[in-house]
Every structure is written in structure tokens, then in C-alpha cells.
Amino acid sequence: MKYHAFYAPWLLLLGLLTVGCQSDHRHSPPGNPGLQVEQLEPGVWMHTSYNTFDGVLYPSNGLIVREGDHLVLLDSAWGAEATEELQVWIDEEIGLPVDRALSTHFHSDRTGGVAVLEAAGIPVWSHPMTQRLSAEEGNPVPANALKGIEAPGSTTGSGSLEVLYPGGGHARDNIMVWLPEQKILYGGCAVRELATDNLGNTADADLGYWPQAIRHAQAMYPQAEVVIPGHGKPGGPELLEHMHTLFEDSGN
């Protein structure tokens, strides 16, 4: 099932109704929906956790990808407790080990559960810059650095997946992950959902290069059918085109 903006509300409702798509919320703060997991394709699940930024509750997306007899986690859940909850869900609902995880930039919505994963014996990988920026920010630091993606527009393999460093965008170190079999591009926080009318948190953004970073992604993966933003509803390649509208509206 390919994910496009027209179908997103129906699919979100389906995800909420599906058994196992919402975990036990007893430990979630008031108003926090807790962990949600939705299957997008055979062998691909989107996990969504919630936390507050500047007093506003936001959803944060990541992916679980099956590779044969094991799984790959794209970004931890938002925080240690949510990541522990995600591990329980994976054990109970999928029952396969997580072979490795990737953190797509240094902010806490991507790295908040790194220590939990590494304590469970799951190696976490990131752009080399993410290690430095995480340490400077006081966030958990992924122990492993991907090689060969220092230059904007460069890629490297990670099992069945391809990792793109498009250049600075939402953050200087943001990476994207391509799932070639499913034609899914995990854009992370470098991509905004279609419903947004602004660039979001730009405190650590590379506003000058961000448009070029999106053009790199468009040029590399013109066959993408599904694009997953770091926050909000997935869509198709129109999410990448939407970014250029946001850049123009912001005068960038």
C-alpha cells in the first residue's frame, strides 16, 4: 500500500484501530498518546512517540525495517522511556532481534533512546558530525560513525538500505535513508509534512543549504513513492516539492 496525502487520514485511523498499534499508555503523561506503531508495507513499520517542545506536544516518527531474520531501527523513540516501550512492542509483536539502529541527526527526538538501545546490545550508527554535535548538546552519543558520507550528496550502504547525506538542512548533520525494495524515502526532520506552513525549529538549521539538500534527495530518488517526515503524516514525493514552497515563503 503506497502512502499518499489523500489516504493519510484513513490510514492513521486504521493504525489506531489495529491490535498492537498502540501500546500500554499507563506511564504516559496526561495528554500524551504514548507509543503508536503502524505497518506501512510488509516488513516496514512507522513508530510514533510524543514529547513536548516549547510547551507543545509533538509526534515524532521513526521506522522499523525487516531485513531477513532481523530488524533495523531508524531513529529511537523520543526519549529513553518511549524507546524501552518500543523495544517491548517489537519483542511482543514482531519477535525479531534489532540488528542495528541509525540516528538521523543529533536532536533528542532522534538520539534520546540511544543509551537504551546500546545497553541492549544494539549498535547505533550516525553521521560522524552527529557524534560531535550530540556530545556538545549533552544528548546520548551514537557509538558508531558511518563512513563515506562527509560530503553533501554522498551515500553509503547499510545492509539493504542506502544512507544519504544530503547536506545541512534542519540540522547540519541530518541524513536520509532509502528503502529501495519499498521505494520509501525516510526524510527525517529535513522533510516537513504536507500540512505544515513553516520550517519548524530552525535553531540548528543550515538555512542556506537546505534547499540544495532537498534537491539532492529529489535527484537521487526520483522513483520514491513514499516519503516519511520526522514529524506528522507521511506522503509521496509532493512532500519534497512542498519543502521548496516553504523555502520560498520563508524568503530562503
Coordinates of C-alpha atoms in Angstrom, one line a residue:
M1 CA 0.0 0.0 0.0
K2 CA 1.6 3.3 -1.1
Y3 CA 1.3 6.2 1.2
H4 CA -0.1 9.5 -0.4
A5 CA -1.6 12.5 1.2
F6 CA -5.2 11.6 0.1
Y7 CA -5.1 8.3 2.1
A8 CA -3.2 9.5 5.2
P9 CA -6.3 10.2 7.5
W10 CA -7.8 6.8 6.7
L11 CA -4.5 5.0 7.3
L12 CA -4.0 6.8 10.5
L13 CA -7.4 5.7 11.8
L14 CA -6.7 2.2 10.7
G15 CA -3.4 2.2 12.5
L16 CA -5.1 3.3 15.7
L17 CA -7.7 0.6 15.5
T18 CA -5.2 -2.2 14.7
V19 CA -4.4 -4.5 17.5
G20 CA -0.9 -3.8 18.8
C21 CA -0.7 -0.4 17.1
Q22 CA -1.0 1.3 20.5
S23 CA 1.0 0.1 23.5
D24 CA 0.1 0.4 27.1
H25 CA -0.1 4.1 28.0
R26 CA -0.2 3.8 31.7
H27 CA 3.1 5.5 32.1
S28 CA 2.4 8.3 29.6
P29 CA 2.0 11.9 30.9
P30 CA -1.5 13.3 30.8
G31 CA -2.4 14.3 27.2
N32 CA 0.4 12.2 25.8
P33 CA -1.0 9.4 23.5
G34 CA 2.1 7.3 24.1
L35 CA 3.7 5.0 21.6
Q36 CA 1.9 4.1 18.3
V37 CA 3.2 1.7 15.7
E38 CA 1.7 1.4 12.2
Q39 CA 2.6 -1.0 9.4
L40 CA 3.2 0.8 6.2
E41 CA 4.3 -2.1 4.0
P42 CA 5.2 -5.7 4.5
G43 CA 8.3 -5.6 6.7
V44 CA 8.1 -1.8 7.3
W45 CA 6.5 -0.1 10.4
M46 CA 6.4 3.5 11.4
H47 CA 6.8 4.1 15.2
T48 CA 5.5 7.4 16.5
S49 CA 6.2 8.7 20.0
Y50 CA 5.3 12.0 21.6
N51 CA 7.0 14.7 23.6
T52 CA 6.9 18.4 24.3
F53 CA 8.9 21.2 22.7
D54 CA 8.4 24.8 23.9
G55 CA 5.3 23.5 25.8
V56 CA 3.6 22.0 22.7
L57 CA 3.1 18.2 22.3
Y58 CA 4.5 16.9 19.0
P59 CA 4.6 13.5 17.4
S60 CA 8.0 12.1 16.3
N61 CA 8.3 9.4 13.6
G62 CA 10.9 6.6 13.1
L63 CA 10.9 3.3 11.2
I64 CA 11.3 -0.4 11.9
V65 CA 12.6 -2.2 8.8
R66 CA 12.8 -6.0 8.5
E67 CA 16.0 -7.4 6.9
G68 CA 15.5 -11.2 6.6
D69 CA 15.7 -12.6 10.2
H70 CA 16.4 -9.3 11.9
L71 CA 15.3 -5.7 12.1
V72 CA 16.8 -2.2 11.6
L73 CA 15.6 0.7 13.6
L74 CA 15.7 4.2 12.0
D75 CA 15.8 6.6 15.0
S76 CA 14.9 5.8 18.5
A77 CA 11.6 6.8 20.0
W78 CA 11.6 10.2 21.6
G79 CA 13.3 9.6 25.0
A80 CA 14.5 6.6 27.0
E81 CA 11.1 5.5 28.4
A82 CA 9.5 5.6 25.0
T83 CA 12.4 3.6 23.5
E84 CA 12.0 1.0 26.2
E85 CA 8.3 0.8 25.3
L86 CA 9.2 0.4 21.7
Q87 CA 11.6 -2.5 22.4
V88 CA 8.8 -4.3 24.3
W89 CA 6.4 -3.7 21.4
I90 CA 9.0 -5.1 18.9
D91 CA 9.6 -8.2 21.1
E92 CA 5.9 -8.9 21.6
E93 CA 4.5 -8.0 18.1
I94 CA 7.4 -8.8 15.7
G95 CA 9.6 -11.1 17.7
L96 CA 12.8 -10.5 15.7
P97 CA 16.0 -9.0 17.1
V98 CA 17.1 -5.5 16.2
D99 CA 20.4 -5.8 14.4
R100 CA 21.3 -2.1 14.4
A101 CA 19.9 1.4 14.6
L102 CA 20.6 4.7 12.8
S103 CA 20.2 8.1 14.3
T104 CA 19.4 10.7 11.6
H105 CA 20.7 13.8 13.5
F106 CA 21.7 14.9 16.9
H107 CA 18.5 16.3 18.4
S108 CA 16.9 14.4 21.3
D109 CA 13.9 13.2 19.2
R110 CA 16.4 11.1 17.2
T111 CA 19.0 10.2 19.9
G112 CA 17.0 10.3 23.1
G113 CA 16.9 6.5 23.2
V114 CA 20.5 5.7 22.1
A115 CA 21.7 4.7 25.5
V116 CA 18.7 2.3 25.9
L117 CA 19.5 0.7 22.6
E118 CA 23.2 0.4 23.2
A119 CA 22.6 -1.1 26.7
A120 CA 20.5 -3.8 25.0
G121 CA 23.5 -4.6 22.7
I122 CA 22.1 -2.8 19.7
P123 CA 24.8 -0.8 17.9
V124 CA 23.8 2.7 16.9
W125 CA 25.2 4.4 13.8
S126 CA 25.1 8.0 12.7
H127 CA 26.9 10.7 10.6
P128 CA 30.3 11.5 12.2
M129 CA 29.1 15.0 12.8
T130 CA 26.2 13.7 14.9
Q131 CA 28.6 12.2 17.4
R132 CA 30.2 15.6 17.9
L133 CA 27.0 17.6 18.0
S134 CA 25.3 15.2 20.3
A135 CA 28.2 15.4 22.8
E136 CA 28.2 19.2 22.6
E137 CA 24.4 19.3 23.2
G138 CA 24.6 16.8 26.1
N139 CA 22.5 14.2 24.2
P140 CA 23.3 10.5 24.1
V141 CA 26.1 9.9 21.6
P142 CA 25.9 7.1 19.0
A143 CA 28.9 4.9 19.4
N144 CA 29.5 4.2 15.6
A145 CA 30.1 6.6 12.8
L146 CA 29.1 5.9 9.2
K147 CA 32.0 6.4 6.7
G148 CA 32.0 7.9 3.2
I149 CA 29.1 10.4 3.7
E150 CA 31.1 13.5 4.8
A151 CA 30.4 15.4 1.5
P152 CA 26.8 16.7 0.7
G153 CA 25.1 14.4 -1.8
S154 CA 27.2 11.3 -0.8
T155 CA 25.8 7.9 0.1
T156 CA 26.8 4.7 1.8
G157 CA 25.2 1.3 2.2
S158 CA 23.8 -0.1 5.4
G159 CA 22.7 -3.6 4.7
S160 CA 19.7 -3.4 2.3
L161 CA 19.4 0.3 3.0
E162 CA 21.1 3.3 1.5
V163 CA 22.1 6.3 3.6
L164 CA 22.2 9.8 2.0
Y165 CA 23.9 12.8 3.5
P166 CA 22.1 15.5 1.5
G167 CA 23.9 18.3 3.3
G168 CA 22.8 20.6 6.0
G169 CA 19.1 21.2 6.4
H170 CA 17.0 21.0 9.5
A171 CA 20.4 20.3 11.2
R172 CA 23.9 20.3 9.8
D173 CA 24.2 16.5 10.2
N174 CA 20.8 15.3 9.0
I175 CA 20.8 12.1 7.0
M176 CA 18.1 10.4 5.0
V177 CA 17.6 6.6 4.5
W178 CA 16.4 5.0 1.2
L179 CA 14.5 1.7 1.2
P180 CA 14.9 0.5 -2.4
E181 CA 12.6 -2.5 -2.2
Q182 CA 9.7 -0.5 -1.0
K183 CA 10.6 2.8 -2.7
I184 CA 10.3 4.6 0.6
L185 CA 12.5 7.6 1.5
Y186 CA 12.8 8.3 5.2
G187 CA 13.5 12.0 5.1
G188 CA 13.6 12.6 8.8
C189 CA 13.3 16.1 10.1
A190 CA 14.8 17.5 6.9
V191 CA 11.3 17.0 5.4
R192 CA 8.1 18.6 6.8
E193 CA 4.7 17.1 6.5
L194 CA 2.3 18.5 3.8
A195 CA 0.1 20.2 6.4
T196 CA 2.8 22.5 7.7
D197 CA 3.2 26.1 6.6
N198 CA 6.6 26.7 8.1
L199 CA 10.1 25.2 8.5
G200 CA 9.6 24.4 12.2
N201 CA 12.5 24.6 14.6
T202 CA 15.4 26.2 12.7
A203 CA 17.7 26.9 15.7
D204 CA 20.3 24.5 14.4
A205 CA 19.3 24.6 10.7
D206 CA 21.5 25.3 7.7
L207 CA 19.0 27.6 6.0
G208 CA 21.4 28.5 3.2
Y209 CA 22.0 24.9 2.1
W210 CA 18.6 23.2 3.0
P211 CA 17.0 23.8 -0.5
Q212 CA 20.0 22.2 -2.1
A213 CA 19.8 19.2 0.3
I214 CA 16.2 18.6 -0.8
R215 CA 17.3 18.9 -4.5
H216 CA 20.0 16.2 -3.8
A217 CA 17.3 13.9 -2.4
Q218 CA 15.0 14.5 -5.4
A219 CA 17.8 13.9 -7.8
M220 CA 18.9 10.7 -6.1
Y221 CA 15.5 9.1 -5.6
P222 CA 13.0 10.3 -8.3
Q223 CA 11.4 6.9 -8.0
A224 CA 10.4 7.4 -4.4
E225 CA 6.7 6.6 -3.9
V226 CA 6.5 7.2 -0.1
V227 CA 8.3 10.0 1.9
I228 CA 8.3 9.9 5.7
P229 CA 8.8 13.2 7.5
G230 CA 10.3 13.3 11.0
H231 CA 7.0 14.7 12.4
G232 CA 3.5 14.3 11.1
K233 CA 1.9 12.3 8.3
P234 CA 3.7 10.5 5.5
G235 CA 3.0 11.3 1.9
G236 CA 4.5 11.0 -1.5
P237 CA 7.2 12.9 -3.4
E238 CA 5.0 16.0 -3.1
L239 CA 6.4 16.4 0.4
L240 CA 9.8 17.2 -1.1
E241 CA 8.3 19.7 -3.6
H242 CA 6.4 21.2 -0.6
M243 CA 9.7 22.0 1.0
H244 CA 10.6 24.4 -1.8
T245 CA 7.3 26.2 -1.2
L246 CA 8.2 26.6 2.4
F247 CA 11.7 27.9 1.5
E248 CA 10.1 30.5 -0.8
D249 CA 7.5 31.5 1.8
S250 CA 10.3 31.9 4.4
G251 CA 12.4 34.0 2.0
N252 CA 15.0 31.4 1.8

